Amino acid sequence: MKYVELEQHISDVLAGKENFAPAYVVCGDDDCLRAKAVAALASVVDEDFADLNLSKFSSDDGIAAAVDALYTYPVFGNYRAVVLGLSQKLSEADKEVLKAYIASPSETSVFVLDCDPEVAATLKGKGYERVDCAKLPDADLRVLIPKLFAPTHTIDRDAADELIRRTQGFMSRISGEIVKLKDYCDGRVTCRDVADTVAADIDFQIYALADAVSKKDADTALAVLDAFYKNGIRSMRIINQLYDKYRKMLHAELNKGLSNDALGSLLGIKGGAVYHLRQVSGGYSQMKLKKCVDYLHGLQFDVLSGRRTENSALGEAVLELLTF
């Protein structure tokens, strides 16, 4: 199941509509989501008796120790939760221990396997319920973010979109920014609040710079450039990022027939990032993008060969791109 489906699943089990799986394999590339998924599954334990009914183990403790805890009846509560962190591949003996438990699981225990990718890939088959904690697509984030603000705050739709753009959709950043926004805002969070409070991710700023250049908006382009300087980001890093983004935008325009996911796979980025890439690349012609890519590639060489200093080269680059 997807991470966003987990809350409803737990609610349905507690309401008697479903049963807990023998084991939940929590995995994915968003560490923040993994932590939230583990916490959600562990929350079935009564808070007053968590010290007695919540057990955490690692591979070093041994799989058998975790299984022993699973078969221990909960104290003053309905459920016991056992969290087992697995960061390395299991031995054949450990696999057999898990196999035996899956075949005859405890009805009063929730078994959570917090796994690194290579371990998760080996835990398949009947009895293992996979909880996918990969980075969420924008559509799922738009559903999740208002829930994270509730019940004390609401957030406007365009404000949620701005938060996603500025954090590049990483839950670790979104969670931290929500804490700040709750402190900053009184009840309702607007797009202006997000713009004033949330520092933009460098990728977002690069796209903002490219978008401003495509629209010949010199004031905005120079404002973004000034923000880079104030944040202490090296000019060469920005030039490299600009080259990378313009190169990817050229690919986007040359491959309009590909879906976002297919192009994302080709470029090594998420499908959601392709959506933003295409929003900006749409302001350019293929010829103009090729000209920008060639210019930035030449600029990289000039800086690396010492023909120009990186600080002067960046300012000149933005002014030159505005004229293309």
GROMACS .gro file of C-alpha atoms in nm:
model
  324
    1MET     CA    1   0.000   0.000   0.000
    2LYS     CA    2   0.103   0.363  -0.040
    3TYR     CA    3   0.194   0.567   0.266
    4VAL     CA    4  -0.117   0.782   0.221
    5GLU     CA    5  -0.335   0.470   0.247
    6LEU     CA    6  -0.189   0.358   0.579
    7GLU     CA    7  -0.394   0.582   0.809
    8GLN     CA    8  -0.723   0.458   0.664
    9HIS     CA    9  -0.605   0.096   0.685
   10ILE     CA   10  -0.525   0.131   1.055
   11SER     CA   11  -0.861   0.297   1.119
   12ASP     CA   12  -1.041   0.015   0.936
   13VAL     CA   13  -0.860  -0.249   1.142
   14LEU     CA   14  -0.940  -0.079   1.471
   15ALA     CA   15  -1.304  -0.051   1.357
   16GLY     CA   16  -1.314  -0.426   1.291
   17LYS     CA   17  -1.343  -0.395   0.913
   18GLU     CA   18  -0.999  -0.543   0.834
   19ASN     CA   19  -0.721  -0.737   1.006
   20PHE     CA   20  -0.361  -0.640   1.064
   21ALA     CA   21  -0.117  -0.811   0.829
   22PRO     CA   22   0.130  -1.056   0.986
   23ALA     CA   23   0.410  -0.812   0.905
   24TYR     CA   24   0.447  -0.461   0.756
   25VAL     CA   25   0.755  -0.392   0.542
   26VAL     CA   26   0.815  -0.017   0.565
   27CYS     CA   27   1.054   0.101   0.294
   28GLY     CA   28   1.119   0.385   0.050
   29ASP     CA   29   1.352   0.676  -0.022
   30ASP     CA   30   1.176   0.935   0.198
   31ASP     CA   31   1.316   0.879   0.547
   32CYS     CA   32   1.064   1.117   0.701
   33LEU     CA   33   0.772   0.918   0.560
   34ARG     CA   34   0.930   0.596   0.683
   35ALA     CA   35   0.952   0.736   1.035
   36LYS     CA   36   0.590   0.854   1.017
   37ALA     CA   37   0.472   0.514   0.892
   38VAL     CA   38   0.652   0.332   1.172
   39ALA     CA   39   0.508   0.575   1.427
   40ALA     CA   40   0.156   0.532   1.285
   41LEU     CA   41   0.171   0.154   1.315
   42ALA     CA   42   0.321   0.176   1.663
   43SER     CA   43   0.044   0.414   1.771
   44VAL     CA   44  -0.202   0.125   1.804
   45VAL     CA   45  -0.042   0.068   2.145
   46ASP     CA   46  -0.218   0.243   2.432
   47GLU     CA   47  -0.003   0.545   2.527
   48ASP     CA   48  -0.040   0.472   2.899
   49PHE     CA   49   0.123   0.132   2.854
   50ALA     CA   50   0.369   0.204   2.572
   51ASP     CA   51   0.667   0.121   2.794
   52LEU     CA   52   0.525  -0.229   2.836
   53ASN     CA   53   0.376  -0.293   2.493
   54LEU     CA   54   0.610  -0.126   2.244
   55SER     CA   55   0.940  -0.301   2.171
   56LYS     CA   56   1.213  -0.194   1.930
   57PHE     CA   57   1.489  -0.417   1.794
   58SER     CA   58   1.767  -0.408   1.536
   59SER     CA   59   1.937  -0.683   1.338
   60ASP     CA   60   2.207  -0.694   1.606
   61ASP     CA   61   1.950  -0.797   1.868
   62GLY     CA   62   1.856  -1.103   1.665
   63ILE     CA   63   1.534  -1.182   1.483
   64ALA     CA   64   1.443  -1.445   1.745
   65ALA     CA   65   1.428  -1.178   2.017
   66ALA     CA   66   1.177  -0.977   1.814
   67VAL     CA   67   0.965  -1.287   1.751
   68ASP     CA   68   0.966  -1.371   2.122
   69ALA     CA   69   0.830  -1.021   2.194
   70LEU     CA   70   0.561  -1.065   1.927
   71TYR     CA   71   0.429  -1.375   2.101
   72THR     CA   72   0.415  -1.196   2.438
   73TYR     CA   73   0.060  -1.098   2.528
   74PRO     CA   74  -0.002  -0.721   2.564
   75VAL     CA   75  -0.026  -0.576   2.915
   76PHE     CA   76  -0.344  -0.375   2.995
   77GLY     CA   77  -0.412  -0.314   2.626
   78ASN     CA   78  -0.537  -0.474   2.306
   79TYR     CA   79  -0.216  -0.469   2.104
   80ARG     CA   80   0.158  -0.502   2.131
   81ALA     CA   81   0.379  -0.340   1.863
   82VAL     CA   82   0.724  -0.469   1.770
   83VAL     CA   83   0.949  -0.260   1.545
   84LEU     CA   84   1.247  -0.434   1.387
   85GLY     CA   85   1.501  -0.221   1.202
   86LEU     CA   86   1.676  -0.411   0.922
   87SER     CA   87   1.974  -0.243   0.756
   88GLN     CA   88   2.149  -0.551   0.619
   89LYS     CA   89   2.048  -0.864   0.432
   90LEU     CA   90   1.916  -1.149   0.645
   91SER     CA   91   2.091  -1.479   0.694
   92GLU     CA   92   1.914  -1.796   0.585
   93ALA     CA   93   1.853  -1.881   0.949
   94ASP     CA   94   1.685  -1.545   1.013
   95LYS     CA   95   1.472  -1.587   0.702
   96GLU     CA   96   1.349  -1.919   0.838
   97VAL     CA   97   1.261  -1.758   1.173
   98LEU     CA   98   1.058  -1.489   0.995
   99LYS     CA   99   0.895  -1.747   0.767
  100ALA     CA  100   0.781  -1.949   1.068
  101TYR     CA  101   0.632  -1.640   1.233
  102ILE     CA  102   0.450  -1.529   0.917
  103ALA     CA  103   0.296  -1.877   0.895
  104SER     CA  104   0.160  -1.846   1.249
  105PRO     CA  105   0.147  -1.478   1.354
  106SER     CA  106   0.025  -1.338   1.684
  107GLU     CA  107  -0.326  -1.192   1.661
  108THR     CA  108  -0.248  -0.933   1.927
  109SER     CA  109   0.080  -0.796   1.788
  110VAL     CA  110   0.164  -0.553   1.510
  111PHE     CA  111   0.497  -0.642   1.348
  112VAL     CA  112   0.679  -0.353   1.174
  113LEU     CA  113   0.991  -0.416   0.965
  114ASP     CA  114   1.169  -0.086   0.899
  115CYS     CA  115   1.385  -0.185   0.603
  116ASP     CA  116   1.658  -0.053   0.381
  117PRO     CA  117   1.581  -0.112   0.008
  118GLU     CA  118   1.803  -0.416  -0.040
  119VAL     CA  119   1.641  -0.591   0.258
  120ALA     CA  120   1.287  -0.497   0.157
  121ALA     CA  121   1.345  -0.654  -0.185
  122THR     CA  122   1.397  -0.994  -0.019
  123LEU     CA  123   1.079  -0.979   0.193
  124LYS     CA  124   0.803  -1.067  -0.048
  125GLY     CA  125   0.510  -1.300  -0.058
  126LYS     CA  126   0.194  -1.373   0.136
  127GLY     CA  127   0.193  -1.224   0.484
  128TYR     CA  128   0.417  -0.926   0.409
  129GLU     CA  129   0.231  -0.597   0.356
  130ARG     CA  130   0.460  -0.345   0.189
  131VAL     CA  131   0.420   0.020   0.296
  132ASP     CA  132   0.572   0.226   0.016
  133CYS     CA  133   0.736   0.541   0.155
  134ALA     CA  134   0.880   0.668  -0.171
  135LYS     CA  135   0.873   1.042  -0.226
  136LEU     CA  136   0.508   1.135  -0.272
  137PRO     CA  137   0.372   1.277  -0.599
  138ASP     CA  138   0.224   1.627  -0.581
  139ALA     CA  139  -0.135   1.497  -0.592
  140ASP     CA  140  -0.082   1.294  -0.274
  141LEU     CA  141   0.098   1.582  -0.104
  142ARG     CA  142  -0.200   1.810  -0.170
  143VAL     CA  143  -0.416   1.564   0.026
  144LEU     CA  144  -0.164   1.506   0.306
  145ILE     CA  145  -0.049   1.863   0.377
  146PRO     CA  146  -0.390   1.997   0.497
  147LYS     CA  147  -0.413   1.700   0.736
  148LEU     CA  148  -0.075   1.793   0.886
  149PHE     CA  149  -0.201   2.148   0.949
  150ALA     CA  150  -0.529   2.029   1.105
  151PRO     CA  151  -0.697   2.082   1.344
  152THR     CA  152  -0.542   2.417   1.440
  153HIS     CA  153  -0.478   2.556   1.091
  154THR     CA  154  -0.604   2.546   0.732
  155ILE     CA  155  -0.394   2.605   0.421
  156ASP     CA  156  -0.507   2.748   0.086
  157ARG     CA  157  -0.467   2.528  -0.222
  158ASP     CA  158  -0.221   2.767  -0.389
  159ALA     CA  159  -0.029   2.791  -0.061
  160ALA     CA  160   0.008   2.411  -0.050
  161ASP     CA  161   0.132   2.415  -0.410
  162GLU     CA  162   0.385   2.685  -0.323
  163LEU     CA  163   0.504   2.483  -0.022
  164ILE     CA  164   0.552   2.177  -0.243
  165ARG     CA  165   0.747   2.377  -0.503
  166ARG     CA  166   0.974   2.547  -0.251
  167THR     CA  167   1.059   2.221  -0.070
  168GLN     CA  168   1.073   2.008  -0.389
  169GLY     CA  169   0.819   1.778  -0.223
  170PHE     CA  170   1.050   1.633   0.042
  171MET     CA  171   0.851   1.546   0.355
  172SER     CA  172   1.145   1.611   0.586
  173ARG     CA  173   1.145   1.975   0.474
  174ILE     CA  174   0.767   2.002   0.453
  175SER     CA  175   0.725   1.879   0.811
  176GLY     CA  176   0.978   2.131   0.942
  177GLU     CA  177   0.825   2.418   0.746
  178ILE     CA  178   0.476   2.331   0.872
  179VAL     CA  179   0.597   2.377   1.229
  180LYS     CA  180   0.728   2.723   1.138
  181LEU     CA  181   0.413   2.819   0.949
  182LYS     CA  182   0.191   2.719   1.240
  183ASP     CA  183   0.393   2.950   1.465
  184TYR     CA  184   0.391   3.230   1.208
  185CYS     CA  185   0.026   3.214   1.098
  186ASP     CA  186  -0.296   3.259   1.288
  187GLY     CA  187  -0.535   2.990   1.166
  188ARG     CA  188  -0.524   3.026   0.787
  189VAL     CA  189  -0.204   2.982   0.583
  190THR     CA  190  -0.193   3.174   0.255
  191CYS     CA  191   0.044   3.165  -0.041
  192ARG     CA  192   0.193   3.494   0.078
  193ASP     CA  193   0.268   3.337   0.416
  194VAL     CA  194   0.455   3.051   0.248
  195ALA     CA  195   0.651   3.290   0.027
  196ASP     CA  196   0.750   3.500   0.331
  197THR     CA  197   0.841   3.207   0.556
  198VAL     CA  198   0.976   2.916   0.350
  199ALA     CA  199   1.321   2.946   0.198
  200ALA     CA  200   1.315   2.812  -0.155
  201ASP     CA  201   1.509   2.500  -0.244
  202ILE     CA  202   1.795   2.576  -0.484
  203ASP     CA  203   1.626   2.374  -0.762
  204PHE     CA  204   1.312   2.585  -0.723
  205GLN     CA  205   1.519   2.904  -0.738
  206ILE     CA  206   1.699   2.785  -1.051
  207TYR     CA  207   1.364   2.720  -1.222
  208ALA     CA  208   1.241   3.061  -1.105
  209LEU     CA  209   1.552   3.219  -1.257
  210ALA     CA  210   1.507   3.032  -1.587
  211ASP     CA  211   1.137   3.122  -1.595
  212ALA     CA  212   1.213   3.491  -1.537
  213VAL     CA  213   1.477   3.485  -1.811
  214SER     CA  214   1.231   3.324  -2.058
  215LYS     CA  215   0.981   3.603  -1.987
  216LYS     CA  216   1.249   3.875  -2.016
  217ASP     CA  217   1.167   3.968  -1.655
  218ALA     CA  218   1.500   4.123  -1.560
  219ASP     CA  219   1.382   4.249  -1.218
  220THR     CA  220   1.277   3.902  -1.101
  221ALA     CA  221   1.586   3.736  -1.249
  222LEU     CA  222   1.818   3.978  -1.070
  223ALA     CA  223   1.617   3.941  -0.746
  224VAL     CA  224   1.665   3.563  -0.758
  225LEU     CA  225   2.033   3.614  -0.831
  226ASP     CA  226   2.061   3.848  -0.532
  227ALA     CA  227   1.896   3.581  -0.312
  228PHE     CA  228   2.163   3.333  -0.421
  229TYR     CA  229   2.438   3.573  -0.321
  230LYS     CA  230   2.277   3.646   0.016
  231ASN     CA  231   2.244   3.274   0.088
  232GLY     CA  232   2.615   3.228   0.025
  233ILE     CA  233   2.573   2.989  -0.268
  234ARG     CA  234   2.884   2.973  -0.486
  235SER     CA  235   2.848   3.121  -0.832
  236MET     CA  236   2.998   2.814  -0.998
  237ARG     CA  237   2.737   2.594  -0.837
  238ILE     CA  238   2.462   2.815  -0.978
  239ILE     CA  239   2.621   2.811  -1.326
  240ASN     CA  240   2.642   2.431  -1.311
  241GLN     CA  241   2.280   2.408  -1.196
  242LEU     CA  242   2.167   2.644  -1.472
  243TYR     CA  243   2.345   2.435  -1.733
  244ASP     CA  244   2.190   2.115  -1.595
  245LYS     CA  245   1.838   2.262  -1.589
  246TYR     CA  246   1.859   2.411  -1.937
  247ARG     CA  247   1.992   2.081  -2.071
  248LYS     CA  248   1.696   1.898  -1.914
  249MET     CA  249   1.452   2.158  -2.046
  250LEU     CA  250   1.592   2.101  -2.396
  251HIS     CA  251   1.531   1.726  -2.355
  252ALA     CA  252   1.177   1.803  -2.239
  253GLU     CA  253   1.106   2.008  -2.552
  254LEU     CA  254   1.266   1.747  -2.779
  255ASN     CA  255   1.060   1.468  -2.621
  256LYS     CA  256   0.713   1.618  -2.592
  257GLY     CA  257   0.557   1.283  -2.678
  258LEU     CA  258   0.693   1.114  -2.366
  259SER     CA  259   0.491   1.102  -2.044
  260ASN     CA  260   0.625   1.281  -1.735
  261ASP     CA  261   0.723   0.948  -1.576
  262ALA     CA  262   0.894   0.822  -1.892
  263LEU     CA  263   1.092   1.143  -1.936
  264GLY     CA  264   1.171   1.146  -1.565
  265SER     CA  265   1.318   0.796  -1.597
  266LEU     CA  266   1.526   0.910  -1.894
  267LEU     CA  267   1.660   1.216  -1.708
  268GLY     CA  268   1.694   1.051  -1.367
  269ILE     CA  269   1.436   1.271  -1.194
  270LYS     CA  270   1.087   1.223  -1.049
  271GLY     CA  271   0.778   1.253  -1.269
  272GLY     CA  272   0.657   1.543  -1.052
  273ALA     CA  273   0.981   1.732  -1.119
  274VAL     CA  274   0.924   1.686  -1.494
  275TYR     CA  275   0.592   1.868  -1.459
  276HIS     CA  276   0.770   2.177  -1.324
  277LEU     CA  277   1.047   2.135  -1.583
  278ARG     CA  278   0.793   2.145  -1.866
  279GLN     CA  279   0.613   2.444  -1.718
  280VAL     CA  280   0.932   2.648  -1.754
  281SER     CA  281   1.061   2.495  -2.079
  282GLY     CA  282   0.732   2.586  -2.248
  283GLY     CA  283   0.849   2.949  -2.250
  284TYR     CA  284   1.137   2.862  -2.484
  285SER     CA  285   1.175   2.738  -2.839
  286GLN     CA  286   1.400   2.438  -2.903
  287MET     CA  287   1.648   2.663  -3.086
  288LYS     CA  288   1.661   2.909  -2.797
  289LEU     CA  289   1.716   2.630  -2.545
  290LYS     CA  290   1.999   2.485  -2.756
  291LYS     CA  291   2.158   2.830  -2.770
  292CYS     CA  292   2.134   2.865  -2.391
  293VAL     CA  293   2.281   2.519  -2.332
  294ASP     CA  294   2.575   2.587  -2.564
  295TYR     CA  295   2.637   2.926  -2.404
  296LEU     CA  296   2.635   2.789  -2.047
  297HIS     CA  297   2.860   2.498  -2.144
  298GLY     CA  298   3.110   2.744  -2.286
  299LEU     CA  299   3.084   2.956  -1.973
  300GLN     CA  300   3.165   2.654  -1.755
  301PHE     CA  301   3.481   2.598  -1.957
  302ASP     CA  302   3.583   2.964  -1.934
  303VAL     CA  303   3.552   2.964  -1.553
  304LEU     CA  304   3.732   2.632  -1.508
  305SER     CA  305   4.014   2.740  -1.742
  306GLY     CA  306   4.055   3.070  -1.558
  307ARG     CA  307   3.945   3.294  -1.844
  308ARG     CA  308   3.675   3.443  -1.622
  309THR     CA  309   3.609   3.465  -1.249
  310GLU     CA  310   3.299   3.275  -1.142
  311ASN     CA  311   3.131   3.576  -0.975
  312SER     CA  312   3.156   3.801  -1.280
  313ALA     CA  313   3.063   3.512  -1.510
  314LEU     CA  314   2.733   3.447  -1.331
  315GLY     CA  315   2.617   3.808  -1.353
  316GLU     CA  316   2.716   3.824  -1.718
  317ALA     CA  317   2.537   3.492  -1.781
  318VAL     CA  318   2.202   3.615  -1.650
  319LEU     CA  319   2.226   3.938  -1.852
  320GLU     CA  320   2.330   3.745  -2.164
  321LEU     CA  321   2.047   3.490  -2.125
  322LEU     CA  322   1.798   3.777  -2.098
  323THR     CA  323   1.899   3.888  -2.448
  324PHE     CA  324   1.853   3.546  -2.618
   0.00000   0.00000   0.00000
